[in-house]
Amino acid sequence: MTDRHLIIAAALNMFIGVAAGAFGAHALKTRLPADLLAVWQTAVQYQLLHALGLFVIALLLPRLASPLLGWAGPLMLAGIVLFSGSLYALALSGVRVLGAITPIGGVAFLAAWLLLALAAWRAA
């Protein structure tokens, strides 16, 4: 992914995260049980945090010119889809087995952050 693609992905994920947060705070607050609303809020928090991570990777990609960053961006994006996406689906459906997908997204997040650190380490 190019830095431009990552910025677009980051901005769209920030948009979706803000919209999902507002939707949860206003539309879902009275419709979901407290435990599922907390799941929704966790999905929003991780989506917003990792969308910022996508921005960081996009801004560093031209500067560090590391192939590791070329992997970090897609992994972070996959993490958002798998981690937050599975939590959104779980919160809306109540189907707890969807939570089994969440750790896969978490591992993608961890790998992306590790690759970012390694890219910075090697560039120093």
GROMACS .gro file of N, CA and C in nm:
model
  372
    1MET      N    1   0.084  -0.118   0.000
    1MET     CA    2   0.000   0.000   0.000
    1MET      C    3   0.089   0.124   0.000
    2THR      N    4   0.048   0.222  -0.075
    2THR     CA    5   0.123   0.348  -0.076
    2THR      C    6   0.082   0.435   0.042
    3ASP      N    7   0.162   0.537   0.067
    3ASP     CA    8   0.127   0.629   0.176
    3ASP      C    9  -0.009   0.694   0.151
    4ARG      N   10  -0.038   0.724   0.027
    4ARG     CA   11  -0.168   0.784  -0.008
    4ARG      C   12  -0.283   0.689   0.026
    5HIS      N   13  -0.268   0.562  -0.008
    5HIS     CA   14  -0.372   0.463   0.023
    5HIS      C   15  -0.391   0.448   0.174
    6LEU      N   16  -0.281   0.451   0.247
    6LEU     CA   17  -0.291   0.438   0.392
    6LEU      C   18  -0.359   0.559   0.455
    7ILE      N   19  -0.331   0.678   0.403
    7ILE     CA   20  -0.398   0.798   0.455
    7ILE      C   21  -0.548   0.791   0.427
    8ILE      N   22  -0.584   0.746   0.309
    8ILE     CA   23  -0.727   0.730   0.277
    8ILE      C   24  -0.791   0.628   0.370
    9ALA      N   25  -0.725   0.513   0.388
    9ALA     CA   26  -0.778   0.410   0.478
    9ALA      C   27  -0.789   0.462   0.621
   10ALA      N   28  -0.689   0.536   0.665
   10ALA     CA   29  -0.691   0.591   0.800
   10ALA      C   30  -0.806   0.690   0.817
   11ALA      N   31  -0.820   0.781   0.722
   11ALA     CA   32  -0.926   0.881   0.731
   11ALA      C   33  -1.065   0.817   0.729
   12LEU      N   34  -1.083   0.718   0.642
   12LEU     CA   35  -1.212   0.649   0.637
   12LEU      C   36  -1.240   0.574   0.767
   13ASN      N   37  -1.137   0.513   0.824
   13ASN     CA   38  -1.155   0.443   0.951
   13ASN      C   39  -1.183   0.539   1.066
   14MET      N   40  -1.123   0.657   1.063
   14MET     CA   41  -1.155   0.758   1.164
   14MET      C   42  -1.301   0.801   1.149
   15PHE      N   43  -1.344   0.823   1.025
   15PHE     CA   44  -1.483   0.860   0.999
   15PHE      C   45  -1.578   0.753   1.052
   16ILE      N   46  -1.551   0.628   1.016
   16ILE     CA   47  -1.638   0.518   1.059
   16ILE      C   48  -1.635   0.504   1.211
   17GLY      N   49  -1.517   0.519   1.270
   17GLY     CA   50  -1.505   0.508   1.416
   17GLY      C   51  -1.584   0.615   1.489
   18VAL      N   52  -1.576   0.738   1.441
   18VAL     CA   53  -1.652   0.848   1.503
   18VAL      C   54  -1.802   0.822   1.485
   19ALA      N   55  -1.842   0.781   1.366
   19ALA     CA   56  -1.984   0.752   1.341
   19ALA      C   57  -2.032   0.636   1.428
   20ALA      N   58  -1.950   0.532   1.440
   20ALA     CA   59  -1.987   0.418   1.524
   20ALA      C   60  -1.997   0.458   1.671
   21GLY      N   61  -1.906   0.544   1.715
   21GLY     CA   62  -1.912   0.592   1.852
   21GLY      C   63  -2.040   0.670   1.879
   22ALA      N   64  -2.076   0.757   1.786
   22ALA     CA   65  -2.200   0.835   1.801
   22ALA      C   66  -2.322   0.743   1.796
   23PHE      N   67  -2.319   0.646   1.705
   23PHE     CA   68  -2.430   0.551   1.693
   23PHE      C   69  -2.446   0.473   1.823
   24GLY      N   70  -2.335   0.429   1.880
   24GLY     CA   71  -2.341   0.356   2.006
   24GLY      C   72  -2.393   0.441   2.120
   25ALA      N   73  -2.347   0.565   2.126
   25ALA     CA   74  -2.385   0.655   2.236
   25ALA      C   75  -2.531   0.698   2.228
   26HIS      N   76  -2.585   0.705   2.106
   26HIS     CA   77  -2.721   0.757   2.092
   26HIS      C   78  -2.823   0.649   2.058
   27ALA      N   79  -2.797   0.570   1.957
   27ALA     CA   80  -2.897   0.473   1.911
   27ALA      C   81  -2.892   0.341   1.988
   28LEU      N   82  -2.772   0.298   2.025
   28LEU     CA   83  -2.761   0.166   2.088
   28LEU      C   84  -2.768   0.169   2.240
   29LYS      N   85  -2.749   0.284   2.298
   29LYS     CA   86  -2.741   0.295   2.444
   29LYS      C   87  -2.864   0.236   2.513
   30THR      N   88  -2.980   0.256   2.455
   30THR     CA   89  -3.103   0.204   2.517
   30THR      C   90  -3.145   0.069   2.459
   31ARG      N   91  -3.075   0.023   2.356
   31ARG     CA   92  -3.116  -0.101   2.288
   31ARG      C   93  -3.029  -0.221   2.321
   32LEU      N   94  -2.907  -0.197   2.367
   32LEU     CA   95  -2.815  -0.307   2.396
   32LEU      C   96  -2.798  -0.323   2.546
   33PRO      N   97  -2.781  -0.447   2.592
   33PRO     CA   98  -2.746  -0.465   2.732
   33PRO      C   99  -2.608  -0.404   2.759
   34ALA      N  100  -2.581  -0.372   2.883
   34ALA     CA  101  -2.457  -0.302   2.920
   34ALA      C  102  -2.332  -0.376   2.874
   35ASP      N  103  -2.331  -0.509   2.884
   35ASP     CA  104  -2.211  -0.584   2.845
   35ASP      C  105  -2.185  -0.573   2.695
   36LEU      N  106  -2.289  -0.575   2.613
   36LEU     CA  107  -2.271  -0.564   2.469
   36LEU      C  108  -2.240  -0.420   2.427
   37LEU      N  109  -2.293  -0.323   2.500
   37LEU     CA  110  -2.257  -0.184   2.474
   37LEU      C  111  -2.109  -0.161   2.504
   38ALA      N  112  -2.058  -0.225   2.608
   38ALA     CA  113  -1.915  -0.215   2.640
   38ALA      C  114  -1.831  -0.278   2.529
   39VAL      N  115  -1.878  -0.388   2.472
   39VAL     CA  116  -1.810  -0.451   2.359
   39VAL      C  117  -1.805  -0.354   2.241
   40TRP      N  118  -1.917  -0.288   2.213
   40TRP     CA  119  -1.924  -0.189   2.105
   40TRP      C  120  -1.823  -0.077   2.129
   41GLN      N  121  -1.818  -0.027   2.251
   41GLN     CA  122  -1.727   0.082   2.284
   41GLN      C  123  -1.581   0.040   2.269
   42THR      N  124  -1.550  -0.084   2.305
   42THR     CA  125  -1.414  -0.135   2.285
   42THR      C  126  -1.379  -0.137   2.137
   43ALA      N  127  -1.473  -0.181   2.054
   43ALA     CA  128  -1.449  -0.183   1.909
   43ALA      C  129  -1.420  -0.043   1.857
   44VAL      N  130  -1.497   0.055   1.903
   44VAL     CA  131  -1.477   0.194   1.860
   44VAL      C  132  -1.339   0.243   1.903
   45GLN      N  133  -1.303   0.219   2.028
   45GLN     CA  134  -1.174   0.267   2.080
   45GLN      C  135  -1.057   0.209   2.001
   46TYR      N  136  -1.060   0.079   1.976
   46TYR     CA  137  -0.951   0.016   1.903
   46TYR      C  138  -0.949   0.061   1.757
   47GLN      N  139  -1.064   0.082   1.698
   47GLN     CA  140  -1.066   0.129   1.560
   47GLN      C  141  -1.004   0.268   1.550
   48LEU      N  142  -1.042   0.358   1.640
   48LEU     CA  143  -0.988   0.494   1.635
   48LEU      C  144  -0.839   0.496   1.664
   49LEU      N  145  -0.796   0.421   1.764
   49LEU     CA  146  -0.654   0.418   1.799
   49LEU      C  147  -0.570   0.366   1.683
   50HIS      N  148  -0.616   0.259   1.620
   50HIS     CA  149  -0.536   0.199   1.513
   50HIS      C  150  -0.550   0.274   1.381
   51ALA      N  151  -0.657   0.350   1.364
   51ALA     CA  152  -0.663   0.440   1.248
   51ALA      C  153  -0.556   0.547   1.261
   52LEU      N  154  -0.532   0.595   1.383
   52LEU     CA  155  -0.420   0.688   1.405
   52LEU      C  156  -0.287   0.620   1.375
   53GLY      N  157  -0.277   0.492   1.411
   53GLY     CA  158  -0.158   0.415   1.377
   53GLY      C  159  -0.136   0.408   1.227
   54LEU      N  160  -0.244   0.394   1.151
   54LEU     CA  161  -0.233   0.395   1.005
   54LEU      C  162  -0.178   0.529   0.955
   55PHE      N  163  -0.224   0.639   1.016
   55PHE     CA  164  -0.170   0.770   0.980
   55PHE      C  165  -0.020   0.776   1.006
   56VAL      N  166   0.023   0.726   1.120
   56VAL     CA  167   0.166   0.727   1.155
   56VAL      C  168   0.246   0.649   1.051
   57ILE      N  169   0.198   0.530   1.018
   57ILE     CA  170   0.268   0.448   0.919
   57ILE      C  171   0.273   0.520   0.785
   58ALA      N  172   0.162   0.581   0.744
   58ALA     CA  173   0.158   0.653   0.616
   58ALA      C  174   0.258   0.767   0.614
   59LEU      N  175   0.269   0.839   0.724
   59LEU     CA  176   0.361   0.952   0.729
   59LEU      C  177   0.507   0.907   0.732
   60LEU      N  178   0.534   0.791   0.791
   60LEU     CA  179   0.671   0.740   0.799
   60LEU      C  180   0.714   0.663   0.675
   61LEU      N  181   0.620   0.613   0.599
   61LEU     CA  182   0.652   0.528   0.483
   61LEU      C  183   0.751   0.594   0.387
   62PRO      N  184   0.730   0.719   0.344
   62PRO     CA  185   0.829   0.779   0.253
   62PRO      C  186   0.961   0.812   0.323
   63ARG      N  187   0.956   0.840   0.451
   63ARG     CA  188   1.077   0.881   0.523
   63ARG      C  189   1.168   0.762   0.553
   64LEU      N  190   1.110   0.652   0.598
   64LEU     CA  191   1.192   0.537   0.636
   64LEU      C  192   1.217   0.443   0.519
   65ALA      N  193   1.130   0.443   0.422
   65ALA     CA  194   1.143   0.359   0.302
   65ALA      C  195   1.179   0.215   0.338
   66SER      N  196   1.107   0.160   0.435
   66SER     CA  197   1.133   0.024   0.479
   66SER      C  198   1.024  -0.070   0.429
   67PRO      N  199   1.063  -0.186   0.376
   67PRO     CA  200   0.961  -0.283   0.336
   67PRO      C  201   0.878  -0.333   0.455
   68LEU      N  202   0.934  -0.320   0.575
   68LEU     CA  203   0.859  -0.360   0.695
   68LEU      C  204   0.733  -0.275   0.711
   69LEU      N  205   0.745  -0.147   0.677
   69LEU     CA  206   0.627  -0.060   0.685
   69LEU      C  207   0.524  -0.097   0.579
   70GLY      N  208   0.573  -0.151   0.468
   70GLY     CA  209   0.481  -0.199   0.365
   70GLY      C  210   0.392  -0.311   0.414
   71TRP      N  211   0.439  -0.385   0.513
   71TRP     CA  212   0.359  -0.491   0.575
   71TRP      C  213   0.279  -0.439   0.694
   72ALA      N  214   0.334  -0.341   0.764
   72ALA     CA  215   0.268  -0.290   0.885
   72ALA      C  216   0.132  -0.228   0.854
   73GLY      N  217   0.124  -0.153   0.746
   73GLY     CA  218  -0.002  -0.088   0.711
   73GLY      C  219  -0.116  -0.186   0.685
   74PRO      N  220  -0.097  -0.281   0.594
   74PRO     CA  221  -0.203  -0.379   0.570
   74PRO      C  222  -0.237  -0.463   0.694
   75LEU      N  223  -0.136  -0.494   0.775
   75LEU     CA  224  -0.164  -0.569   0.897
   75LEU      C  225  -0.250  -0.487   0.994
   76MET      N  226  -0.220  -0.358   1.006
   76MET     CA  227  -0.300  -0.274   1.095
   76MET      C  228  -0.443  -0.263   1.042
   77LEU      N  229  -0.457  -0.249   0.912
   77LEU     CA  230  -0.590  -0.242   0.852
   77LEU      C  231  -0.666  -0.374   0.872
   78ALA      N  232  -0.597  -0.486   0.853
   78ALA     CA  233  -0.659  -0.616   0.877
   78ALA      C  234  -0.700  -0.630   1.024
   79GLY      N  235  -0.615  -0.579   1.113
   79GLY     CA  236  -0.649  -0.582   1.255
   79GLY      C  237  -0.776  -0.505   1.285
   80ILE      N  238  -0.792  -0.389   1.223
   80ILE     CA  239  -0.915  -0.311   1.244
   80ILE      C  240  -1.037  -0.390   1.197
   81VAL      N  241  -1.027  -0.447   1.079
   81VAL     CA  242  -1.141  -0.522   1.024
   81VAL      C  243  -1.173  -0.642   1.112
   82LEU      N  244  -1.071  -0.719   1.149
   82LEU     CA  245  -1.095  -0.842   1.225
   82LEU      C  246  -1.129  -0.815   1.371
   83PHE      N  247  -1.054  -0.726   1.436
   83PHE     CA  248  -1.076  -0.700   1.578
   83PHE      C  249  -1.205  -0.619   1.598
   84SER      N  250  -1.206  -0.498   1.545
   84SER     CA  251  -1.323  -0.413   1.565
   84SER      C  252  -1.445  -0.469   1.493
   85GLY      N  253  -1.425  -0.518   1.372
   85GLY     CA  254  -1.538  -0.573   1.296
   85GLY      C  255  -1.606  -0.688   1.367
   86SER      N  256  -1.527  -0.779   1.424
   86SER     CA  257  -1.588  -0.891   1.496
   86SER      C  258  -1.659  -0.844   1.622
   87LEU      N  259  -1.604  -0.742   1.689
   87LEU     CA  260  -1.670  -0.690   1.809
   87LEU      C  261  -1.799  -0.616   1.774
   88TYR      N  262  -1.799  -0.541   1.665
   88TYR     CA  263  -1.923  -0.476   1.621
   88TYR      C  264  -2.030  -0.582   1.592
   89ALA      N  265  -1.991  -0.686   1.519
   89ALA     CA  266  -2.086  -0.792   1.485
   89ALA      C  267  -2.136  -0.864   1.610
   90LEU      N  268  -2.046  -0.891   1.704
   90LEU     CA  269  -2.084  -0.956   1.829
   90LEU      C  270  -2.183  -0.868   1.906
   91ALA      N  271  -2.153  -0.739   1.917
   91ALA     CA  272  -2.241  -0.648   1.993
   91ALA      C  273  -2.380  -0.641   1.931
   92LEU      N  274  -2.388  -0.637   1.800
   92LEU     CA  275  -2.518  -0.624   1.734
   92LEU      C  276  -2.597  -0.754   1.731
   93SER      N  277  -2.526  -0.866   1.719
   93SER     CA  278  -2.594  -0.995   1.705
   93SER      C  279  -2.608  -1.071   1.836
   94GLY      N  280  -2.516  -1.048   1.928
   94GLY     CA  281  -2.514  -1.126   2.051
   94GLY      C  282  -2.456  -1.265   2.033
   95VAL      N  283  -2.407  -1.296   1.913
   95VAL     CA  284  -2.349  -1.427   1.884
   95VAL      C  285  -2.206  -1.428   1.938
   96ARG      N  286  -2.186  -1.493   2.050
   96ARG     CA  287  -2.058  -1.488   2.121
   96ARG      C  288  -1.944  -1.556   2.046
   97VAL      N  289  -1.974  -1.651   1.959
   97VAL     CA  290  -1.869  -1.721   1.886
   97VAL      C  291  -1.791  -1.624   1.796
   98LEU      N  292  -1.851  -1.512   1.760
   98LEU     CA  293  -1.780  -1.412   1.680
   98LEU      C  294  -1.659  -1.356   1.754
   99GLY      N  295  -1.662  -1.366   1.886
   99GLY     CA  296  -1.548  -1.322   1.966
   99GLY      C  297  -1.423  -1.403   1.940
  100ALA      N  298  -1.436  -1.520   1.879
  100ALA     CA  299  -1.320  -1.603   1.847
  100ALA      C  300  -1.235  -1.540   1.737
  101ILE      N  301  -1.294  -1.452   1.658
  101ILE     CA  302  -1.220  -1.385   1.550
  101ILE      C  303  -1.135  -1.271   1.606
  102THR      N  304  -1.181  -1.212   1.715
  102THR     CA  305  -1.118  -1.093   1.770
  102THR      C  306  -0.969  -1.108   1.797
  103PRO      N  307  -0.923  -1.218   1.858
  103PRO     CA  308  -0.779  -1.231   1.884
  103PRO      C  309  -0.693  -1.234   1.757
  104ILE      N  310  -0.748  -1.279   1.647
  104ILE     CA  311  -0.673  -1.278   1.521
  104ILE      C  312  -0.643  -1.133   1.483
  105GLY      N  313  -0.742  -1.046   1.499
  105GLY     CA  314  -0.720  -0.904   1.475
  105GLY      C  315  -0.620  -0.846   1.572
  106GLY      N  316  -0.625  -0.892   1.698
  106GLY     CA  317  -0.529  -0.845   1.797
  106GLY      C  318  -0.387  -0.882   1.761
  107VAL      N  319  -0.368  -1.002   1.709
  107VAL     CA  320  -0.234  -1.045   1.666
  107VAL      C  321  -0.188  -0.961   1.547
  108ALA      N  322  -0.280  -0.928   1.457
  108ALA     CA  323  -0.244  -0.840   1.344
  108ALA      C  324  -0.201  -0.703   1.395
  109PHE      N  325  -0.271  -0.650   1.496
  109PHE     CA  326  -0.229  -0.523   1.556
  109PHE      C  327  -0.088  -0.534   1.614
  110LEU      N  328  -0.064  -0.638   1.691
  110LEU     CA  329   0.067  -0.656   1.754
  110LEU      C  330   0.177  -0.666   1.649
  111ALA      N  331   0.152  -0.744   1.544
  111ALA     CA  332   0.252  -0.759   1.438
  111ALA      C  333   0.279  -0.625   1.370
  112ALA      N  334   0.174  -0.548   1.345
  112ALA     CA  335   0.192  -0.418   1.279
  112ALA      C  336   0.276  -0.324   1.365
  113TRP      N  337   0.247  -0.317   1.495
  113TRP     CA  338   0.326  -0.230   1.584
  113TRP      C  339   0.470  -0.277   1.593
  114LEU      N  340   0.492  -0.408   1.596
  114LEU     CA  341   0.627  -0.461   1.602
  114LEU      C  342   0.704  -0.428   1.474
  115LEU      N  343   0.640  -0.442   1.360
  115LEU     CA  344   0.705  -0.408   1.233
  115LEU      C  345   0.738  -0.259   1.227
  116LEU      N  346   0.651  -0.175   1.279
  116LEU     CA  347   0.679  -0.032   1.284
  116LEU      C  348   0.802  -0.004   1.370
  117ALA      N  349   0.810  -0.069   1.485
  117ALA     CA  350   0.926  -0.051   1.573
  117ALA      C  351   1.054  -0.100   1.505
  118LEU      N  352   1.047  -0.216   1.440
  118LEU     CA  353   1.165  -0.270   1.372
  118LEU      C  354   1.209  -0.180   1.256
  119ALA      N  355   1.114  -0.125   1.183
  119ALA     CA  356   1.148  -0.034   1.073
  119ALA      C  357   1.220   0.089   1.126
  120ALA      N  358   1.172   0.143   1.237
  120ALA     CA  359   1.236   0.260   1.296
  120ALA      C  360   1.374   0.224   1.351
  121TRP      N  361   1.386   0.108   1.413
  121TRP     CA  362   1.513   0.062   1.469
  121TRP      C  363   1.619   0.049   1.359
  122ARG      N  364   1.580  -0.014   1.250
  122ARG     CA  365   1.675  -0.037   1.140
  122ARG      C  366   1.713   0.092   1.069
  123ALA      N  367   1.624   0.190   1.071
  123ALA     CA  368   1.653   0.317   1.004
  123ALA      C  369   1.747   0.404   1.085
  124ALA      N  370   1.757   0.377   1.214
  124ALA     CA  371   1.840   0.462   1.302
  124ALA      C  372   1.988   0.440   1.279
   0.00000   0.00000   0.00000
